[in-house]
Amino acid sequence: MADFGIGAMAVSSSRLQEITTKLNSLFTPLGMEVHPFKIRWYNEHVSTAYQFDLHPDTRAYVVISTPDMFEKALLPFICSNDHIGSMDVLDRCMQFYFGLVKKEFPDEDVEIIHDFEMTPMRRAKVLVQPACHVAGAAYYYTRKDLNSDPFEDKNIFGVCIHPKYGGWFAIRGIIIFKSVLCPNLQQTEPVDCVPQQEDRVKLLDLFTNHWKDWRYRDIIPVKKRIASTA
Ligand code: B12
């Protein structure tokens, strides 16, 4: 094992596999997916304000919820808790389940950052879409993916599309193992499931201008949808 002098260590591949296996056993039964990435991959894509001041090889995971999450995690959570308080019940549900990670890894320096967490400057603490892209979980389509941009000076929001669930999923946050380095982790490219230029234009238009009718979610044929989403 190599010590990098800031408390973070390169750990064996079996230890990394053990961490992934434990996270999968926690999240898969809840209708969620975890995908590992290195902090460097994320930092390379976001502006300085969003970067993490961590060793570039630090191990992190992006967590996404699939349509099954509502039945497997949210409903049981609602049935087993009282929900007095101002926070969104889904956010509280996610806080609860992500909190189990800290219990599962009592000896690790684990940082959990939810999609809804903001800095005092009202900026997202983490941009989950680039995290999702660099982890190979779902391709993040932006106007940079267009050969010819028809939107001129309009503000166009980017969107991740999952190869199985299209837009019927959400990116719930990231988990950083601050003391665990993974120099040998190989990057997985996300599946480019919207390869046609005209479909990409349609996708960005639907997500930016018509997101309320949810058509952007069906930009590709999907394996499963949900009756309600957030
Ligand atoms: C703030 C916010 C909004 C704002 C502004 C949106 C925006 N993109 O700026 C508003 C309120 C408008 C909004 C609306 C919606 N949002 Co919103 N929003 C967010 C939030 C909290 C932060 C996004 C942000 O601040 N981006 C800042 C900009 C600057 O980032 P950026 O454009 O990606 O660019 C940076 C980097 O990504 C990088 N970059 C640029 N291009 C590329 C390309 C690649 C490949 C990579 C790797 C990096 C990269 O460079 C930039 C500089 O750092 C995220 C959750 C999160 N924590 O990330 C959800 C999120 C983006 N929203 C989401 C959704 C679904 C919505 C809505 C449909 C409403 C809803 N919740 O149902 C609408 C749709 C948009 C619309 N038409 O209004 C989802 C998108 C899911 C997906 N499949 O991609 C997210 C991820 C929440 C989630 N939990 O899943 N949202």
mmCIF file of C-alpha atoms in Angstrom, residues 39-203:
data_model
loop_
_atom_site.group_PDB
_atom_site.id
_atom_site.type_symbol
_atom_site.label_atom_id
_atom_site.label_comp_id
_atom_site.label_asym_id
_atom_site.label_seq_id
_atom_site.Cartn_x
_atom_site.Cartn_y
_atom_site.Cartn_z
ATOM 1 C CA ILE A 39 -12.349 12.754 -8.441
ATOM 2 C CA ARG A 40 -9.875 13.810 -11.149
ATOM 3 C CA TRP A 41 -12.305 12.819 -13.913
ATOM 4 C CA TYR A 42 -14.980 15.054 -12.382
ATOM 5 C CA ASN A 43 -12.625 17.955 -11.601
ATOM 6 C CA GLU A 44 -11.385 17.979 -15.200
ATOM 7 C CA HIS A 45 -14.897 18.752 -16.462
ATOM 8 C CA VAL A 46 -16.251 21.343 -14.050
ATOM 9 C CA SER A 47 -15.225 24.935 -13.350
ATOM 10 C CA THR A 48 -13.002 25.717 -10.358
ATOM 11 C CA ALA A 49 -15.878 26.669 -8.087
ATOM 12 C CA TYR A 50 -17.271 23.133 -8.283
ATOM 13 C CA GLN A 51 -13.999 21.206 -7.998
ATOM 14 C CA PHE A 52 -13.084 19.130 -4.953
ATOM 15 C CA ASP A 53 -9.788 19.800 -3.234
ATOM 16 C CA LEU A 54 -8.939 16.128 -2.922
ATOM 17 C CA HIS A 55 -6.295 13.788 -4.242
ATOM 18 C CA PRO A 56 -7.054 13.227 -7.956
ATOM 19 C CA ASP A 57 -7.263 9.438 -7.489
ATOM 20 C CA THR A 58 -9.827 9.662 -4.679
ATOM 21 C CA ARG A 59 -12.575 7.065 -5.004
ATOM 22 C CA ALA A 60 -16.133 8.328 -5.374
ATOM 23 C CA TYR A 61 -19.470 6.908 -6.478
ATOM 24 C CA VAL A 62 -22.443 8.502 -8.173
ATOM 25 C CA VAL A 63 -25.820 7.177 -7.037
ATOM 26 C CA ILE A 64 -28.853 7.143 -9.316
ATOM 27 C CA SER A 65 -32.429 6.124 -8.666
ATOM 28 C CA THR A 66 -34.324 4.006 -11.193
ATOM 29 C CA PRO A 67 -38.137 3.783 -11.505
ATOM 30 C CA ASP A 68 -38.123 0.909 -8.975
ATOM 31 C CA MET A 69 -36.891 3.237 -6.233
ATOM 32 C CA PHE A 70 -40.385 4.580 -5.570
ATOM 33 C CA GLU A 71 -41.763 1.166 -4.649
ATOM 34 C CA LYS A 72 -38.623 -0.268 -3.073
ATOM 35 C CA ALA A 73 -37.326 2.713 -1.070
ATOM 36 C CA LEU A 74 -39.759 5.631 -0.919
ATOM 37 C CA LEU A 75 -42.988 3.763 -0.093
ATOM 38 C CA PRO A 76 -41.435 1.698 2.731
ATOM 39 C CA PHE A 77 -39.794 4.881 4.041
ATOM 40 C CA ILE A 78 -43.111 6.757 4.056
ATOM 41 C CA CYS A 79 -44.888 3.842 5.748
ATOM 42 C CA SER A 80 -42.318 3.527 8.515
ATOM 43 C CA ASN A 81 -41.778 7.188 9.428
ATOM 44 C CA ASP A 82 -43.755 10.213 10.430
ATOM 45 C CA HIS A 83 -43.081 13.146 8.203
ATOM 46 C CA ILE A 84 -43.421 16.294 10.152
ATOM 47 C CA GLY A 85 -40.953 18.886 8.964
ATOM 48 C CA SER A 86 -40.349 21.181 6.070
ATOM 49 C CA MET A 87 -37.986 19.015 4.065
ATOM 50 C CA ASP A 88 -39.213 17.179 0.975
ATOM 51 C CA VAL A 89 -40.050 13.569 1.887
ATOM 52 C CA LEU A 90 -38.000 12.215 -1.029
ATOM 53 C CA ASP A 91 -34.963 14.220 0.091
ATOM 54 C CA ARG A 92 -35.416 12.883 3.620
ATOM 55 C CA CYS A 93 -35.778 9.368 2.277
ATOM 56 C CA MET A 94 -32.493 9.751 0.356
ATOM 57 C CA GLN A 95 -30.781 11.202 3.431
ATOM 58 C CA PHE A 96 -31.916 8.197 5.412
ATOM 59 C CA TYR A 97 -30.623 5.588 2.948
ATOM 60 C CA PHE A 98 -27.378 7.429 2.155
ATOM 61 C CA GLY A 99 -26.878 7.700 5.922
ATOM 62 C CA LEU A 100 -26.698 3.905 6.085
ATOM 63 C CA VAL A 101 -23.443 4.112 4.088
ATOM 64 C CA LYS A 102 -21.739 5.839 7.010
ATOM 65 C CA LYS A 103 -22.960 3.063 9.317
ATOM 66 C CA GLU A 104 -21.741 0.412 6.867
ATOM 67 C CA PHE A 105 -18.252 1.992 6.746
ATOM 68 C CA PRO A 106 -17.632 3.248 10.306
ATOM 69 C CA ASP A 107 -13.844 3.326 9.844
ATOM 70 C CA GLU A 108 -13.810 5.202 6.539
ATOM 71 C CA ASP A 109 -13.823 8.971 5.989
ATOM 72 C CA VAL A 110 -16.991 9.051 3.913
ATOM 73 C CA GLU A 111 -18.495 12.278 2.569
ATOM 74 C CA ILE A 112 -22.015 12.202 1.218
ATOM 75 C CA ILE A 113 -23.273 15.022 -0.993
ATOM 76 C CA HIS A 114 -26.895 15.045 -2.126
ATOM 77 C CA ASP A 115 -28.075 16.588 -5.394
ATOM 78 C CA PHE A 116 -30.167 19.104 -3.462
ATOM 79 C CA GLU A 117 -27.355 20.415 -1.218
ATOM 80 C CA MET A 118 -26.327 24.025 -1.823
ATOM 81 C CA THR A 119 -23.361 26.134 -0.695
ATOM 82 C CA PRO A 120 -24.008 29.380 1.201
ATOM 83 C CA MET A 121 -23.642 31.054 -2.235
ATOM 84 C CA ARG A 122 -26.724 29.040 -3.373
ATOM 85 C CA ARG A 123 -24.644 26.979 -5.762
ATOM 86 C CA ALA A 124 -24.990 23.184 -6.004
ATOM 87 C CA LYS A 125 -22.343 21.474 -3.850
ATOM 88 C CA VAL A 126 -21.868 18.914 -6.595
ATOM 89 C CA LEU A 127 -22.873 18.885 -10.239
ATOM 90 C CA VAL A 128 -24.297 15.403 -10.470
ATOM 91 C CA GLN A 129 -24.687 15.317 -14.263
ATOM 92 C CA PRO A 130 -20.940 15.501 -15.066
ATOM 93 C CA ALA A 131 -20.365 13.005 -12.230
ATOM 94 C CA CYS A 132 -22.887 10.662 -13.860
ATOM 95 C CA HIS A 133 -21.183 11.071 -17.250
ATOM 96 C CA VAL A 134 -17.596 10.484 -16.085
ATOM 97 C CA ALA A 135 -18.694 7.449 -14.052
ATOM 98 C CA GLY A 136 -20.200 5.969 -17.230
ATOM 99 C CA ALA A 137 -23.685 5.788 -15.672
ATOM 100 C CA ALA A 138 -25.547 7.966 -18.197
ATOM 101 C CA TYR A 139 -24.395 10.233 -21.031
ATOM 102 C CA TYR A 140 -24.658 13.958 -20.279
ATOM 103 C CA TYR A 141 -25.968 15.654 -23.450
ATOM 104 C CA THR A 142 -25.302 19.357 -23.780
ATOM 105 C CA ARG A 143 -25.171 21.754 -26.703
ATOM 106 C CA LYS A 144 -21.475 20.807 -26.996
ATOM 107 C CA ASP A 145 -22.772 17.544 -28.529
ATOM 108 C CA LEU A 146 -24.324 19.391 -31.476
ATOM 109 C CA ASN A 147 -22.426 19.815 -34.743
ATOM 110 C CA SER A 148 -24.665 22.730 -35.597
ATOM 111 C CA ASP A 149 -26.374 24.598 -32.750
ATOM 112 C CA PRO A 150 -29.812 25.991 -33.702
ATOM 113 C CA PHE A 151 -30.476 27.566 -30.286
ATOM 114 C CA GLU A 152 -28.456 30.768 -30.883
ATOM 115 C CA ASP A 153 -28.196 32.810 -27.661
ATOM 116 C CA LYS A 154 -30.904 30.909 -25.745
ATOM 117 C CA ASN A 155 -30.077 29.269 -22.432
ATOM 118 C CA ILE A 156 -30.167 25.507 -23.013
ATOM 119 C CA PHE A 157 -29.930 23.022 -20.131
ATOM 120 C CA GLY A 158 -28.064 19.734 -20.537
ATOM 121 C CA VAL A 159 -29.593 16.381 -19.603
ATOM 122 C CA CYS A 160 -28.352 12.859 -18.848
ATOM 123 C CA ILE A 161 -30.004 9.969 -20.654
ATOM 124 C CA HIS A 162 -29.727 6.460 -19.225
ATOM 125 C CA PRO A 163 -29.465 3.590 -21.747
ATOM 126 C CA LYS A 164 -32.222 1.580 -19.994
ATOM 127 C CA TYR A 165 -34.375 4.240 -18.385
ATOM 128 C CA GLY A 166 -34.019 7.192 -20.783
ATOM 129 C CA GLY A 167 -34.981 10.231 -18.702
ATOM 130 C CA TRP A 168 -36.900 8.152 -16.160
ATOM 131 C CA PHE A 169 -34.269 8.308 -13.456
ATOM 132 C CA ALA A 170 -32.659 10.843 -11.154
ATOM 133 C CA ILE A 171 -29.129 11.417 -9.934
ATOM 134 C CA ARG A 172 -29.335 11.474 -6.161
ATOM 135 C CA GLY A 173 -25.812 12.383 -5.149
ATOM 136 C CA ILE A 174 -22.272 11.221 -4.696
ATOM 137 C CA ILE A 175 -20.367 9.325 -2.036
ATOM 138 C CA ILE A 176 -16.681 10.139 -1.601
ATOM 139 C CA PHE A 177 -14.291 7.772 0.192
ATOM 140 C CA LYS A 178 -11.797 10.476 1.113
ATOM 141 C CA SER A 179 -9.085 8.124 2.347
ATOM 142 C CA VAL A 180 -9.352 5.641 -0.498
ATOM 143 C CA LEU A 181 -7.320 6.095 -3.675
ATOM 144 C CA CYS A 182 -7.905 4.057 -6.825
ATOM 145 C CA PRO A 183 -5.096 4.941 -9.268
ATOM 146 C CA ASN A 184 -5.854 1.901 -11.431
ATOM 147 C CA LEU A 185 -9.579 2.436 -11.917
ATOM 148 C CA GLN A 186 -10.374 2.284 -15.654
ATOM 149 C CA GLN A 187 -12.892 4.773 -16.935
ATOM 150 C CA THR A 188 -16.117 3.422 -18.461
ATOM 151 C CA GLU A 189 -17.519 5.547 -21.284
ATOM 152 C CA PRO A 190 -21.239 6.276 -20.926
ATOM 153 C CA VAL A 191 -23.469 4.754 -23.614
ATOM 154 C CA ASP A 192 -24.237 7.291 -26.329
ATOM 155 C CA CYS A 193 -27.879 6.312 -26.625
ATOM 156 C CA VAL A 194 -28.927 9.477 -28.519
ATOM 157 C CA PRO A 195 -26.406 9.381 -31.375
ATOM 158 C CA GLN A 196 -28.445 11.211 -34.034
ATOM 159 C CA GLN A 197 -27.987 14.975 -34.230
ATOM 160 C CA GLU A 198 -31.692 15.677 -34.816
ATOM 161 C CA ASP A 199 -32.617 13.618 -31.738
ATOM 162 C CA ARG A 200 -30.079 15.521 -29.623
ATOM 163 C CA VAL A 201 -31.560 18.851 -30.726
ATOM 164 C CA LYS A 202 -35.034 17.534 -29.897
ATOM 165 C CA LEU A 203 -33.853 16.250 -26.518
#
